């Protein structure tokens, strides 16, 4: 009899569980079977009326049924919760293609980017970074660099004058002298910054950026100069770009060199950028002229060194294929946004 | 300098193509910048550096090629037949009154010249070089100038007064001269002139005088070949704003030794092409006795400086080819550079000469064996870099402008007379009036950038610049240079999906706060209103860091906008910070404080306040309240409108309470909080909402 009762209970419970679709309905069902006046609870209460031997078996069977019902209820409850959550989440859906909320970052000026990249290469080779004034004494800009007044080399650089003795520096080279006056060898530094020339046309702006470099020690050679600059150019352009050194003239270096790289556009076959030569002039360099050492009180017999200087706009133009230097100073957002 | 390859090939048999010759020259320091086709010829455009006056001629370039390939030089003919002609004025007597400025003066009378056009080949060579053909005599002087590099001058002998030539400075005796170009020129005291018995007839080494010019009617000439001191020539040419082929060479240093040959060569051409009869030359050479210069070079010095092993034999061979006449022993090489190499002065020059002929490309590359040296920490560089990045992340793109400023912008910004930014540095020779001063603020340039972009229909503009400004220094001192970071923004949010209602002022302020946060600068205040006359008085603040004013942030005033002719309705925010000051105020390395072990309790307060009461006033009142339990306070809501009386606002603050040594009880917090509210109501004049 007990077995029938139990299977009847289970069957009727399962029949009622089938259509349940909400948590409250499920609760009603639970009360109907397991509540104080529930069907199963009533059966359990009836156990007291049975003889003790039957009571045990009937009790065990009923408890089994109870566990069965409880388990089924729990399972269904979880199912319903999951269903409910996924319905809720589905209703909360948004358009994920709308733009994200953030502050769109601005861009760093391409000249600054190049300047920092070049600086980082030299810093990686152990060079420190020095600064000097942009409004400079004629003495530091020219005389201490072996360019006395009336020297023809002054013509190479059209100078802005603030007074008879004060100029806007025409190159970053005066920083060489200032640092050498302040510190003793060995020295190894670069000096980036703005420089000025009284000149404005398609390919010249009255202000541009340069990086100067100086290395002084007891055994610094021209061979070292070649090596440092070649390493630098390979890092900035590409490891296989050809580099050539050819003699030139700067009053503050001797021997002096112009450094060319193989044209990065035509790979040396000749194009408009390299004016058909296959080479692009990229920087000036040389061994520090003994006169310059004497001016700062270094003994040229004991010390030697090399110096170099380069224009940043030019390198930036080559790196990013920019064809007009004036674009750098218009600050058009459509230009700046590209870098 | 333009060098005809055909002309050059008359001097030397190179057996080289013009391209190969150009390459060799380029790699030894005479850069051939371009090759230009001409009639049966190629013109090489040679970039002669200022030290190489000796290469400003066909002969000079030939000498370089000869050194490189070892081929001999064949000099052009200069044999003349001197036949005395007795007619005409007596011989010219030469007197050098300043032997330092004129170290050699030679000349010769050439009689019976017939003036006429030059032969076509000569005229073409002059034109290929860039000199206009005038007549055979003048052309010959120019031809020899290009050929040998030595400037010559021909006077009409019959216009020279008194049969004499005086070389002297103008002092106060010679005041004016009318030069060949027809210009009457006033002479300064130190100008070197050539005079006859009556007055100046030429500006020495620069240009001849009109009164002695060779003309159609000329029959006899006096041909001058001299040496003038470079600095003097340069000063005079510069003072008169006059340049000429002759001056260009003299001011770089001409060759004293070539004078007799140059004179003969020109005389020969005049004899052959103009029927001239050369007379005996006169040569006054006060510096003749000057010892030939010698330079000693340590034997190992070349290899040591170049960082490669070049054998002494090789060095000597190069020096011999250069005509430096080397002598040597075990330790020293002594050289005697030729007179045309005035640029060679010391050991370093000799090293350079050897290196450039040996070939820079043959010198190996060796990384320096440098000793470890301690560098200054790159603190400042990193700071500037981080500041730039911070402002970039706030949306500003970096602008770079010229350091120049239009003096008018100071008025446009209504800067008072005593404002430091009026102490601008002026240029003596600006390119234009609008660029005649150095910037004292970066703002005007950014306003121009804004306009530039606006005119190109760009709606959202955020630009910032990091550059120096220059403030006039004391007498005898260089100007003060200060690194500024300045920004401008104008945003059209109409088409922005996430537009919100907050005032534009906070865009700029947020950027400044983000920057200060980047460096953990906590001691900062935005103190308004700011006194800058170009800012909106209600929407601007001074930025104070550690008690020092380091800049401003605000909305550009409508008056300034109007003056600057900036269109559009959107507000323009600007800021300018002195990075030098911020750098000096950077906090020290932080000291660790234990993180709290006990929970905080939060309480909110909503106050109805007068509009004039600032959030900062309330927060500093909270922070100053005498209780150790208040950890922090922040504003989290601002409301005006319905339910709040006009002229008032509601602001809500969040206060965090915490003890370091225990969990606070509700009662403890409540007690302090009530006291705080009472205090706030009294001191802010507000009421609870």
mmCIF file with all atom_site columns, C-alpha atoms in Angstrom, chain A residues 100-198:
data_model
loop_
_atom_site.group_PDB
_atom_site.id
_atom_site.type_symbol
_atom_site.label_atom_id
_atom_site.label_alt_id
_atom_site.label_comp_id
_atom_site.label_asym_id
_atom_site.label_entity_id
_atom_site.label_seq_id
_atom_site.pdbx_PDB_ins_code
_atom_site.Cartn_x
_atom_site.Cartn_y
_atom_site.Cartn_z
_atom_site.occupancy
_atom_site.B_iso_or_equiv
_atom_site.pdbx_formal_charge
_atom_site.auth_seq_id
_atom_site.auth_comp_id
_atom_site.auth_asym_id
_atom_site.auth_atom_id
_atom_site.pdbx_PDB_model_num
ATOM 1  C CA . UNK A 1 100 ? 33.188 54.239 -26.030 1.00 0.00 ? 100 UNK A CA 1
ATOM 2  C CA . UNK A 1 101 ? 33.489 57.022 -23.516 1.00 0.00 ? 101 UNK A CA 1
ATOM 3  C CA . UNK A 1 102 ? 37.075 58.231 -23.144 1.00 0.00 ? 102 UNK A CA 1
ATOM 4  C CA . UNK A 1 103 ? 39.132 61.320 -23.732 1.00 0.00 ? 103 UNK A CA 1
ATOM 5  C CA . UNK A 1 104 ? 40.598 60.871 -27.213 1.00 0.00 ? 104 UNK A CA 1
ATOM 6  C CA . UNK A 1 105 ? 44.317 61.499 -26.729 1.00 0.00 ? 105 UNK A CA 1
ATOM 7  C CA . UNK A 1 106 ? 46.040 64.251 -28.689 1.00 0.00 ? 106 UNK A CA 1
ATOM 8  C CA . UNK A 1 107 ? 49.211 63.588 -30.650 1.00 0.00 ? 107 UNK A CA 1
ATOM 9  C CA . UNK A 1 108 ? 52.798 64.575 -29.969 1.00 0.00 ? 108 UNK A CA 1
ATOM 10 C CA . UNK A 1 109 ? 54.272 66.814 -32.673 1.00 0.00 ? 109 UNK A CA 1
ATOM 11 C CA . UNK A 1 110 ? 56.297 64.762 -35.194 1.00 0.00 ? 110 UNK A CA 1
ATOM 12 C CA . UNK A 1 111 ? 59.388 66.901 -34.630 1.00 0.00 ? 111 UNK A CA 1
ATOM 13 C CA . UNK A 1 112 ? 59.202 66.231 -30.887 1.00 0.00 ? 112 UNK A CA 1
ATOM 14 C CA . UNK A 1 113 ? 58.727 62.532 -31.565 1.00 0.00 ? 113 UNK A CA 1
ATOM 15 C CA . UNK A 1 114 ? 61.841 62.426 -33.719 1.00 0.00 ? 114 UNK A CA 1
ATOM 16 C CA . UNK A 1 115 ? 63.767 64.513 -31.223 1.00 0.00 ? 115 UNK A CA 1
ATOM 17 C CA . UNK A 1 116 ? 62.884 62.100 -28.438 1.00 0.00 ? 116 UNK A CA 1
ATOM 18 C CA . UNK A 1 117 ? 63.634 59.059 -30.544 1.00 0.00 ? 117 UNK A CA 1
ATOM 19 C CA . UNK A 1 118 ? 67.079 60.406 -31.444 1.00 0.00 ? 118 UNK A CA 1
ATOM 20 C CA . UNK A 1 119 ? 67.706 61.402 -27.830 1.00 0.00 ? 119 UNK A CA 1
ATOM 21 C CA . UNK A 1 120 ? 66.783 57.911 -26.667 1.00 0.00 ? 120 UNK A CA 1
ATOM 22 C CA . UNK A 1 121 ? 69.248 56.318 -29.094 1.00 0.00 ? 121 UNK A CA 1
ATOM 23 C CA . UNK A 1 122 ? 72.113 58.427 -27.766 1.00 0.00 ? 122 UNK A CA 1
ATOM 24 C CA . UNK A 1 123 ? 71.021 57.932 -24.161 1.00 0.00 ? 123 UNK A CA 1
ATOM 25 C CA . UNK A 1 124 ? 71.163 54.193 -24.825 1.00 0.00 ? 124 UNK A CA 1
ATOM 26 C CA . UNK A 1 125 ? 74.806 54.712 -25.852 1.00 0.00 ? 125 UNK A CA 1
ATOM 27 C CA . UNK A 1 126 ? 75.527 56.437 -22.549 1.00 0.00 ? 126 UNK A CA 1
ATOM 28 C CA . UNK A 1 127 ? 75.180 60.070 -23.624 1.00 0.00 ? 127 UNK A CA 1
ATOM 29 C CA . UNK A 1 128 ? 73.602 62.493 -21.177 1.00 0.00 ? 128 UNK A CA 1
ATOM 30 C CA . UNK A 1 129 ? 71.357 65.379 -22.227 1.00 0.00 ? 129 UNK A CA 1
ATOM 31 C CA . UNK A 1 130 ? 72.366 69.008 -21.734 1.00 0.00 ? 130 UNK A CA 1
ATOM 32 C CA . UNK A 1 131 ? 70.628 72.320 -22.376 1.00 0.00 ? 131 UNK A CA 1
ATOM 33 C CA . UNK A 1 132 ? 71.719 75.847 -23.131 1.00 0.00 ? 132 UNK A CA 1
ATOM 34 C CA . UNK A 1 133 ? 70.121 79.232 -23.694 1.00 0.00 ? 133 UNK A CA 1
ATOM 35 C CA . UNK A 1 134 ? 68.430 80.016 -27.000 1.00 0.00 ? 134 UNK A CA 1
ATOM 36 C CA . UNK A 1 135 ? 69.326 83.688 -26.717 1.00 0.00 ? 135 UNK A CA 1
ATOM 37 C CA . UNK A 1 136 ? 73.092 83.388 -26.680 1.00 0.00 ? 136 UNK A CA 1
ATOM 38 C CA . UNK A 1 137 ? 76.197 85.497 -26.502 1.00 0.00 ? 137 UNK A CA 1
ATOM 39 C CA . UNK A 1 138 ? 77.983 86.027 -29.798 1.00 0.00 ? 138 UNK A CA 1
ATOM 40 C CA . UNK A 1 139 ? 81.009 84.681 -27.952 1.00 0.00 ? 139 UNK A CA 1
ATOM 41 C CA . UNK A 1 140 ? 79.516 81.216 -27.388 1.00 0.00 ? 140 UNK A CA 1
ATOM 42 C CA . UNK A 1 141 ? 77.698 81.035 -30.698 1.00 0.00 ? 141 UNK A CA 1
ATOM 43 C CA . UNK A 1 142 ? 80.713 82.066 -32.785 1.00 0.00 ? 142 UNK A CA 1
ATOM 44 C CA . UNK A 1 143 ? 83.974 83.155 -31.247 1.00 0.00 ? 143 UNK A CA 1
ATOM 45 C CA . UNK A 1 144 ? 84.527 80.271 -28.845 1.00 0.00 ? 144 UNK A CA 1
ATOM 46 C CA . UNK A 1 145 ? 83.748 77.962 -31.771 1.00 0.00 ? 145 UNK A CA 1
ATOM 47 C CA . UNK A 1 146 ? 86.619 79.390 -33.782 1.00 0.00 ? 146 UNK A CA 1
ATOM 48 C CA . UNK A 1 147 ? 84.400 81.713 -35.824 1.00 0.00 ? 147 UNK A CA 1
ATOM 49 C CA . UNK A 1 148 ? 85.797 85.214 -35.163 1.00 0.00 ? 148 UNK A CA 1
ATOM 50 C CA . UNK A 1 149 ? 83.998 88.326 -36.377 1.00 0.00 ? 149 UNK A CA 1
ATOM 51 C CA . UNK A 1 150 ? 84.473 88.865 -40.143 1.00 0.00 ? 150 UNK A CA 1
ATOM 52 C CA . UNK A 1 151 ? 85.019 85.128 -40.654 1.00 0.00 ? 151 UNK A CA 1
ATOM 53 C CA . UNK A 1 152 ? 83.530 83.990 -43.981 1.00 0.00 ? 152 UNK A CA 1
ATOM 54 C CA . UNK A 1 153 ? 81.894 81.048 -42.198 1.00 0.00 ? 153 UNK A CA 1
ATOM 55 C CA . UNK A 1 154 ? 79.520 83.495 -40.531 1.00 0.00 ? 154 UNK A CA 1
ATOM 56 C CA . UNK A 1 155 ? 77.958 83.848 -43.929 1.00 0.00 ? 155 UNK A CA 1
ATOM 57 C CA . UNK A 1 156 ? 76.929 80.186 -43.784 1.00 0.00 ? 156 UNK A CA 1
ATOM 58 C CA . UNK A 1 157 ? 74.493 81.157 -41.039 1.00 0.00 ? 157 UNK A CA 1
ATOM 59 C CA . UNK A 1 158 ? 72.282 84.212 -41.271 1.00 0.00 ? 158 UNK A CA 1
ATOM 60 C CA . UNK A 1 159 ? 72.037 85.468 -37.747 1.00 0.00 ? 159 UNK A CA 1
ATOM 61 C CA . UNK A 1 160 ? 69.273 87.210 -35.803 1.00 0.00 ? 160 UNK A CA 1
ATOM 62 C CA . UNK A 1 161 ? 70.773 89.841 -33.539 1.00 0.00 ? 161 UNK A CA 1
ATOM 63 C CA . UNK A 1 162 ? 69.360 91.032 -30.232 1.00 0.00 ? 162 UNK A CA 1
ATOM 64 C CA . UNK A 1 163 ? 72.278 93.391 -29.677 1.00 0.00 ? 163 UNK A CA 1
ATOM 65 C CA . UNK A 1 164 ? 75.846 93.696 -30.890 1.00 0.00 ? 164 UNK A CA 1
ATOM 66 C CA . UNK A 1 165 ? 76.955 90.852 -28.636 1.00 0.00 ? 165 UNK A CA 1
ATOM 67 C CA . UNK A 1 166 ? 73.761 88.838 -28.278 1.00 0.00 ? 166 UNK A CA 1
ATOM 68 C CA . UNK A 1 167 ? 72.238 86.593 -30.950 1.00 0.00 ? 167 UNK A CA 1
ATOM 69 C CA . UNK A 1 168 ? 69.565 83.953 -31.300 1.00 0.00 ? 168 UNK A CA 1
ATOM 70 C CA . UNK A 1 169 ? 71.747 80.878 -31.408 1.00 0.00 ? 169 UNK A CA 1
ATOM 71 C CA . UNK A 1 170 ? 72.233 79.733 -34.984 1.00 0.00 ? 170 UNK A CA 1
ATOM 72 C CA . UNK A 1 171 ? 73.105 76.200 -33.925 1.00 0.00 ? 171 UNK A CA 1
ATOM 73 C CA . UNK A 1 172 ? 73.180 74.093 -30.770 1.00 0.00 ? 172 UNK A CA 1
ATOM 74 C CA . UNK A 1 173 ? 76.988 74.102 -30.818 1.00 0.00 ? 173 UNK A CA 1
ATOM 75 C CA . UNK A 1 174 ? 77.379 76.812 -28.138 1.00 0.00 ? 174 UNK A CA 1
ATOM 76 C CA . UNK A 1 175 ? 76.142 74.228 -25.621 1.00 0.00 ? 175 UNK A CA 1
ATOM 77 C CA . UNK A 1 176 ? 79.409 72.352 -26.312 1.00 0.00 ? 176 UNK A CA 1
ATOM 78 C CA . UNK A 1 177 ? 81.417 75.287 -25.067 1.00 0.00 ? 177 UNK A CA 1
ATOM 79 C CA . UNK A 1 178 ? 79.203 76.003 -22.059 1.00 0.00 ? 178 UNK A CA 1
ATOM 80 C CA . UNK A 1 179 ? 79.363 72.405 -20.884 1.00 0.00 ? 179 UNK A CA 1
ATOM 81 C CA . UNK A 1 180 ? 83.127 72.116 -21.458 1.00 0.00 ? 180 UNK A CA 1
ATOM 82 C CA . UNK A 1 181 ? 83.635 75.293 -19.424 1.00 0.00 ? 181 UNK A CA 1
ATOM 83 C CA . UNK A 1 182 ? 81.614 73.809 -16.581 1.00 0.00 ? 182 UNK A CA 1
ATOM 84 C CA . UNK A 1 183 ? 82.818 70.203 -16.561 1.00 0.00 ? 183 UNK A CA 1
ATOM 85 C CA . UNK A 1 184 ? 86.053 68.293 -17.035 1.00 0.00 ? 184 UNK A CA 1
ATOM 86 C CA . UNK A 1 185 ? 86.608 65.448 -19.450 1.00 0.00 ? 185 UNK A CA 1
ATOM 87 C CA . UNK A 1 186 ? 85.612 62.736 -20.098 1.00 0.00 ? 186 UNK A CA 1
ATOM 88 C CA . UNK A 1 187 ? 82.345 64.065 -21.519 1.00 0.00 ? 187 UNK A CA 1
ATOM 89 C CA . UNK A 1 188 ? 79.627 62.436 -23.521 1.00 0.00 ? 188 UNK A CA 1
ATOM 90 C CA . UNK A 1 189 ? 76.438 64.380 -24.096 1.00 0.00 ? 189 UNK A CA 1
ATOM 91 C CA . UNK A 1 190 ? 73.896 65.617 -26.593 1.00 0.00 ? 190 UNK A CA 1
ATOM 92 C CA . UNK A 1 191 ? 72.128 68.980 -26.594 1.00 0.00 ? 191 UNK A CA 1
ATOM 93 C CA . UNK A 1 192 ? 68.778 69.161 -28.371 1.00 0.00 ? 192 UNK A CA 1
ATOM 94 C CA . UNK A 1 193 ? 66.933 72.413 -28.932 1.00 0.00 ? 193 UNK A CA 1
ATOM 95 C CA . UNK A 1 194 ? 65.645 75.222 -31.072 1.00 0.00 ? 194 UNK A CA 1
ATOM 96 C CA . UNK A 1 195 ? 67.925 77.263 -33.306 1.00 0.00 ? 195 UNK A CA 1
ATOM 97 C CA . UNK A 1 196 ? 67.320 80.315 -35.457 1.00 0.00 ? 196 UNK A CA 1
ATOM 98 C CA . UNK A 1 197 ? 68.438 81.575 -38.858 1.00 0.00 ? 197 UNK A CA 1
ATOM 99 C CA . UNK A 1 198 ? 67.405 84.772 -40.527 1.00 0.00 ? 198 UNK A CA 1
#
